[in-house]
Short mmCIF file of C-alpha atoms in Angstrom, two decimals:
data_model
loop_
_atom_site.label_atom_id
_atom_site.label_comp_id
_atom_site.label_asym_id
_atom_site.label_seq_id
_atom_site.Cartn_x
_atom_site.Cartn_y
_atom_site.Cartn_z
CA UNK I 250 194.15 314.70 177.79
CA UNK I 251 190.74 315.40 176.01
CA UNK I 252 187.30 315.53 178.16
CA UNK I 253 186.52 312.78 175.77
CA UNK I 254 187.80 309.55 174.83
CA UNK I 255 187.97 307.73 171.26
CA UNK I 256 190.13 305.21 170.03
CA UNK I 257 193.30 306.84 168.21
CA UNK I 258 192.48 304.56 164.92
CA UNK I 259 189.94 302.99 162.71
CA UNK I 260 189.96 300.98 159.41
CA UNK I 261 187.49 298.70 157.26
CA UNK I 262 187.60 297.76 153.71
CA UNK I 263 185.32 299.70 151.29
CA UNK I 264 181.35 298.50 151.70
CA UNK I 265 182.22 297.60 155.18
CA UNK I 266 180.68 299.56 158.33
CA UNK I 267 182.46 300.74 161.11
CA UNK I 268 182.03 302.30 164.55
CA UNK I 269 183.25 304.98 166.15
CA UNK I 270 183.30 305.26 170.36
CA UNK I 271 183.07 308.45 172.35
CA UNK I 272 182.83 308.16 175.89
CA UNK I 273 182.51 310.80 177.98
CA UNK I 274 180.24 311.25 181.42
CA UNK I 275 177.73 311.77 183.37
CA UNK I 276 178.50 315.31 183.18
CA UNK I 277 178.90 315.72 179.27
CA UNK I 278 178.03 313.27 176.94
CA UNK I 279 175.42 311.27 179.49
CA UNK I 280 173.30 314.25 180.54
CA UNK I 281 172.84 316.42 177.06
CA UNK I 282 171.70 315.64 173.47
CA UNK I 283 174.26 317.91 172.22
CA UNK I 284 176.81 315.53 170.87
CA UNK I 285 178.78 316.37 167.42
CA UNK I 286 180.59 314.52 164.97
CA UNK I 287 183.05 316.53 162.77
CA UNK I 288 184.73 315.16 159.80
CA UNK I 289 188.33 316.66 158.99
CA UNK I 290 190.53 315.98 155.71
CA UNK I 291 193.91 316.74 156.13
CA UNK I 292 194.32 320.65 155.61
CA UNK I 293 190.86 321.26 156.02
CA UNK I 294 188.65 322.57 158.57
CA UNK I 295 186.25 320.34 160.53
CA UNK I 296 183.14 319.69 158.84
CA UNK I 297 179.54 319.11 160.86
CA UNK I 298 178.51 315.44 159.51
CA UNK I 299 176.20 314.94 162.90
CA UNK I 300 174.49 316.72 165.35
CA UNK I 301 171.90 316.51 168.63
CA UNK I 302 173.36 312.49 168.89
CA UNK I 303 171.97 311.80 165.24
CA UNK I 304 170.95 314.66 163.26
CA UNK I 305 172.24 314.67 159.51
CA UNK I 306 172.98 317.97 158.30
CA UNK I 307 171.71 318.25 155.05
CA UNK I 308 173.94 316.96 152.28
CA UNK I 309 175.81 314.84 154.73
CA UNK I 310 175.05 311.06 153.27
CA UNK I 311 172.82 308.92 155.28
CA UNK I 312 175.78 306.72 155.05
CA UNK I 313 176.87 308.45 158.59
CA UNK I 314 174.38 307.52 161.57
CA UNK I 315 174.86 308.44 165.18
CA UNK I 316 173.76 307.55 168.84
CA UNK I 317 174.00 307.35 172.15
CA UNK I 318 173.47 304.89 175.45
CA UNK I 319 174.37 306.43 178.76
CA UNK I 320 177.94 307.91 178.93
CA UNK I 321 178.71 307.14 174.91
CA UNK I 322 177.91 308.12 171.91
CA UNK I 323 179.04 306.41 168.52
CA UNK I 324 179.03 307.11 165.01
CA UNK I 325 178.33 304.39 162.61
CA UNK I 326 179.69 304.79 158.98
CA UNK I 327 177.92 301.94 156.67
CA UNK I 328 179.32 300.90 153.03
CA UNK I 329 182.92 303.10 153.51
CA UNK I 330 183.79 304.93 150.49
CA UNK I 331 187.51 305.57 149.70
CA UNK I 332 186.38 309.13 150.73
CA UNK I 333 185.63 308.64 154.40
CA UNK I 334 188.86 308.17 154.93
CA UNK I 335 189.92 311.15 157.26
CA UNK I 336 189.97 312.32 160.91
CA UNK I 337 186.67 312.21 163.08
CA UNK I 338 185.56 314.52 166.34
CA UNK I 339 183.29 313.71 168.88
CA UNK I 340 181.76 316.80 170.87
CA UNK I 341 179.66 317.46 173.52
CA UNK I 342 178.06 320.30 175.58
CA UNK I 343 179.53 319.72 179.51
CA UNK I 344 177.15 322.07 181.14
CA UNK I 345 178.02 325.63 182.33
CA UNK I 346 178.29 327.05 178.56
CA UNK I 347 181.06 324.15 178.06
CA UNK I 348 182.09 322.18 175.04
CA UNK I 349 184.45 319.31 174.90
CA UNK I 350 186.16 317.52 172.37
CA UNK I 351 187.22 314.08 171.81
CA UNK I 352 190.51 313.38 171.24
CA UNK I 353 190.09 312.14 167.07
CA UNK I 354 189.71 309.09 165.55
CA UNK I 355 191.90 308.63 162.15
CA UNK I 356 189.84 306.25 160.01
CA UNK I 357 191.50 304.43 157.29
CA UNK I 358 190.08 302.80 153.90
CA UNK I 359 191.84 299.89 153.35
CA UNK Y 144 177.07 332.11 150.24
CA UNK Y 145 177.95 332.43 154.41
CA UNK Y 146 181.70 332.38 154.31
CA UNK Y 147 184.44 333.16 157.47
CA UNK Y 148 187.02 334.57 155.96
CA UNK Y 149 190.38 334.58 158.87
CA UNK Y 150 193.21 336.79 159.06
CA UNK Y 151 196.36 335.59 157.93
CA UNK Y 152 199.13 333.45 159.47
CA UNK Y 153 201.02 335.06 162.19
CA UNK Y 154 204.40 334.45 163.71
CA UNK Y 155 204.95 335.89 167.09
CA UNK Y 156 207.72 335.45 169.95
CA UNK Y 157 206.85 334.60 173.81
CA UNK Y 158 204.97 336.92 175.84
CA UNK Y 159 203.24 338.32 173.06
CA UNK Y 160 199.84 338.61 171.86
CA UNK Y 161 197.71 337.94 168.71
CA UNK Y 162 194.60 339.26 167.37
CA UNK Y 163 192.91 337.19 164.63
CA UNK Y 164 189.79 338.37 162.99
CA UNK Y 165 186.65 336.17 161.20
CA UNK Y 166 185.04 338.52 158.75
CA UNK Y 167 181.62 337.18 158.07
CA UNK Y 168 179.19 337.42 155.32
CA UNK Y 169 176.38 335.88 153.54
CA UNK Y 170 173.79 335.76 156.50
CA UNK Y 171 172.18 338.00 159.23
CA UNK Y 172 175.87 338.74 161.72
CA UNK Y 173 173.40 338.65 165.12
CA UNK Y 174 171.67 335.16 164.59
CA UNK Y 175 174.36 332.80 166.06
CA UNK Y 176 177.45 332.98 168.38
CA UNK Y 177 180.83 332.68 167.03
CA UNK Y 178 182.86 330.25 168.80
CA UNK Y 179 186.75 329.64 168.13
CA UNK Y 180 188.21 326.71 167.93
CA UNK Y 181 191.96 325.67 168.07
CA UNK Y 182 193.97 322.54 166.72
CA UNK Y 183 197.97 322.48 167.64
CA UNK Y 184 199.75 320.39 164.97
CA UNK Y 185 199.34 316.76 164.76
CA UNK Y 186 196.42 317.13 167.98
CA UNK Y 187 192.79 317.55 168.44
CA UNK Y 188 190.65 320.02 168.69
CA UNK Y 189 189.74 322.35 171.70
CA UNK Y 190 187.00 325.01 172.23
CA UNK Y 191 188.50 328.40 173.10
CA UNK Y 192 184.89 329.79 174.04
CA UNK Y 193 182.88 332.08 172.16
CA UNK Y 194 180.67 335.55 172.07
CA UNK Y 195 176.98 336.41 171.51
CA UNK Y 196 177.60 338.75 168.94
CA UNK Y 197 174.38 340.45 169.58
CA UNK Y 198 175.01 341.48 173.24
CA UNK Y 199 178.63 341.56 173.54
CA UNK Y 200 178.75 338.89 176.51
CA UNK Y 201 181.26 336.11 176.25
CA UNK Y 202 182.27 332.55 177.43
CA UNK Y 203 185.84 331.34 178.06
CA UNK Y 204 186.95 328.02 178.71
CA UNK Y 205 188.79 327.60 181.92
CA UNK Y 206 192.26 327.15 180.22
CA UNK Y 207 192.11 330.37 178.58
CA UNK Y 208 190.24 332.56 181.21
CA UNK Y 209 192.49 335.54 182.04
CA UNK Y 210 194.33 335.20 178.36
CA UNK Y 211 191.93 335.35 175.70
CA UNK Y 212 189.47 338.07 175.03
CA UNK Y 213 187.04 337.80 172.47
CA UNK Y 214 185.28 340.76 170.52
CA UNK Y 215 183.38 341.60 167.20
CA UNK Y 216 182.39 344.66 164.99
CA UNK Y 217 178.51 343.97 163.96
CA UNK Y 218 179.24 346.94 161.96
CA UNK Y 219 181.45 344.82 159.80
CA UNK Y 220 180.32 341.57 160.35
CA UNK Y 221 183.58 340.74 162.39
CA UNK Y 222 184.46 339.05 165.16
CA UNK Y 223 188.14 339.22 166.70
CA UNK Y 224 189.92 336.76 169.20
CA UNK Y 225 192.87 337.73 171.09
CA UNK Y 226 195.22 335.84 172.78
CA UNK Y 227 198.09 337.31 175.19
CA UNK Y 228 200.89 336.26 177.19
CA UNK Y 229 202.03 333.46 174.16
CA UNK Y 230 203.46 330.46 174.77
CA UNK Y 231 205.39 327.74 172.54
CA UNK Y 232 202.30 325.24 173.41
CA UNK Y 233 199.71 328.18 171.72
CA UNK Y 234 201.36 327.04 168.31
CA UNK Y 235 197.93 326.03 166.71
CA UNK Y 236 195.64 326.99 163.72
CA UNK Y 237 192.64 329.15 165.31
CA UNK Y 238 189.37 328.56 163.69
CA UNK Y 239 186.12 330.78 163.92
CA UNK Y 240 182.81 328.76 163.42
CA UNK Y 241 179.35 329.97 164.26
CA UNK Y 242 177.61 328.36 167.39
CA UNK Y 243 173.28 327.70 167.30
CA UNK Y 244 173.06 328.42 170.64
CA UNK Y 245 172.34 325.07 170.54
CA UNK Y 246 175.94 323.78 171.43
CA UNK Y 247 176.46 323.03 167.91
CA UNK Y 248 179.08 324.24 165.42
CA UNK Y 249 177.51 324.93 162.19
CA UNK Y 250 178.93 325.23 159.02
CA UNK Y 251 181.07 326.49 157.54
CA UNK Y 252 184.12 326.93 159.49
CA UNK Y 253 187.01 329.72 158.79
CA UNK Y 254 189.76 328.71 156.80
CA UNK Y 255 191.97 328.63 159.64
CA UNK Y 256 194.87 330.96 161.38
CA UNK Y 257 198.03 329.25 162.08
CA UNK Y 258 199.73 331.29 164.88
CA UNK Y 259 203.43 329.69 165.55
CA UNK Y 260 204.86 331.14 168.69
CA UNK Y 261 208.29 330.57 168.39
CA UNK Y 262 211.39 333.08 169.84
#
């Protein structure tokens, strides 16, 4: 049971947009700006694609957005790519040197 | 380039431990915590905790307090996570990733060590 809770599965057609859900607490995702997204390809590691609610790394496309109202945070990808298609992570700080994880969200390209 | 390079896969039986390294290079070894990371097969992932490699002083989550000890080399640019007492359910690939103090886990991860626990 993850601190965190997405939906198990995404899809959208390619040029579509699509959202993502976290939703965590009061105690995690409601009362820090440190929420994560993390992009993982099968057999790959986790890769940073958001940070502080919606900070783009650089080189991440500004395809990927991200936010957050109250107890959950969301990332928004906009004109899917064949590409995108992979597993995302929500993550938060929880307080008390904590992190938490979401549980994953596999998106598929249709 | 910064690069974590892991220790290789390990197979070990119940009620044993495992020591996994994350050799670093490519920037200054002291400037950010190195958190691990762990994903059992087919699940999520989970934060093990991490160390201030400057100071030595660590943080463990509450499911692996009293299991997991974390360490690191600055001579070497290397930090080490061990984990005792095995289980089946500690069958995961352990990552190392370096933490901005800033509760955020900055690229680029380790490759990955799967540890199977299996008698």
């Amino acid at each position: 049971q993850s601190a965190l809770t997405q939906p198990p599965s995404a899809s959208g057609s390619p040029g579509q947009s699509l959202t993502i859900s976290c939703t965590g607490t009061s105690s995690n995702i409601g009362a820090y700006i440190y929420v994560s997204w993390f992009q993982q390809h099968p057999g790959k590691a986790p890769k940073l694609i958001i940070s502080e609610v919606s900070k783009r790394p650089s080189g991440v496309p500004d395809r990927f957005s991200g936010s957050k109202s109250g107890n959950t945070a969301s990332l928004t990808v906009s004109g899917l790519q064949a590409e995108d298609e992979a597993d995302y992570y929500c993550c938060s700080y929880a307080g008390n040197n904590n992190l938490v994880f979401g549980g994953g969200t596999k998106l598929t390209v249709l | 380039q910064v690069q974590l390079v892991q220790s290789g896969a390990e197979v070990e039986k119940p009620g044993a431990s495992v020591k996994v390294s994350c050799k670093t290079s490519g920037y200054s070894f002291t400037d950010f915590l190195i958190h691990w990371v762990r994903q059992a097969p087919g699940q999520g992932l989970e934060s093990m905790g991490w160390i201030n490699v400057k100071s030595g002083g660590t943080h463990y989550e509450q499911n692996f307090q009293g299991r997991v000890t974390m360490t690191r080399d600055t001579s070497v640019g290397t930090a080490y996570m061990e984990l005792t007492s095995l289980r089946s359910d500690d069958t995961a690939v352990y990552y190392c990733v370096r933490d901005d103090t800033r509760a955020t886990l900055v690229d680029p991860w380790g490759q990955g060590t799967l540890v199977t626990v299996s008698s």
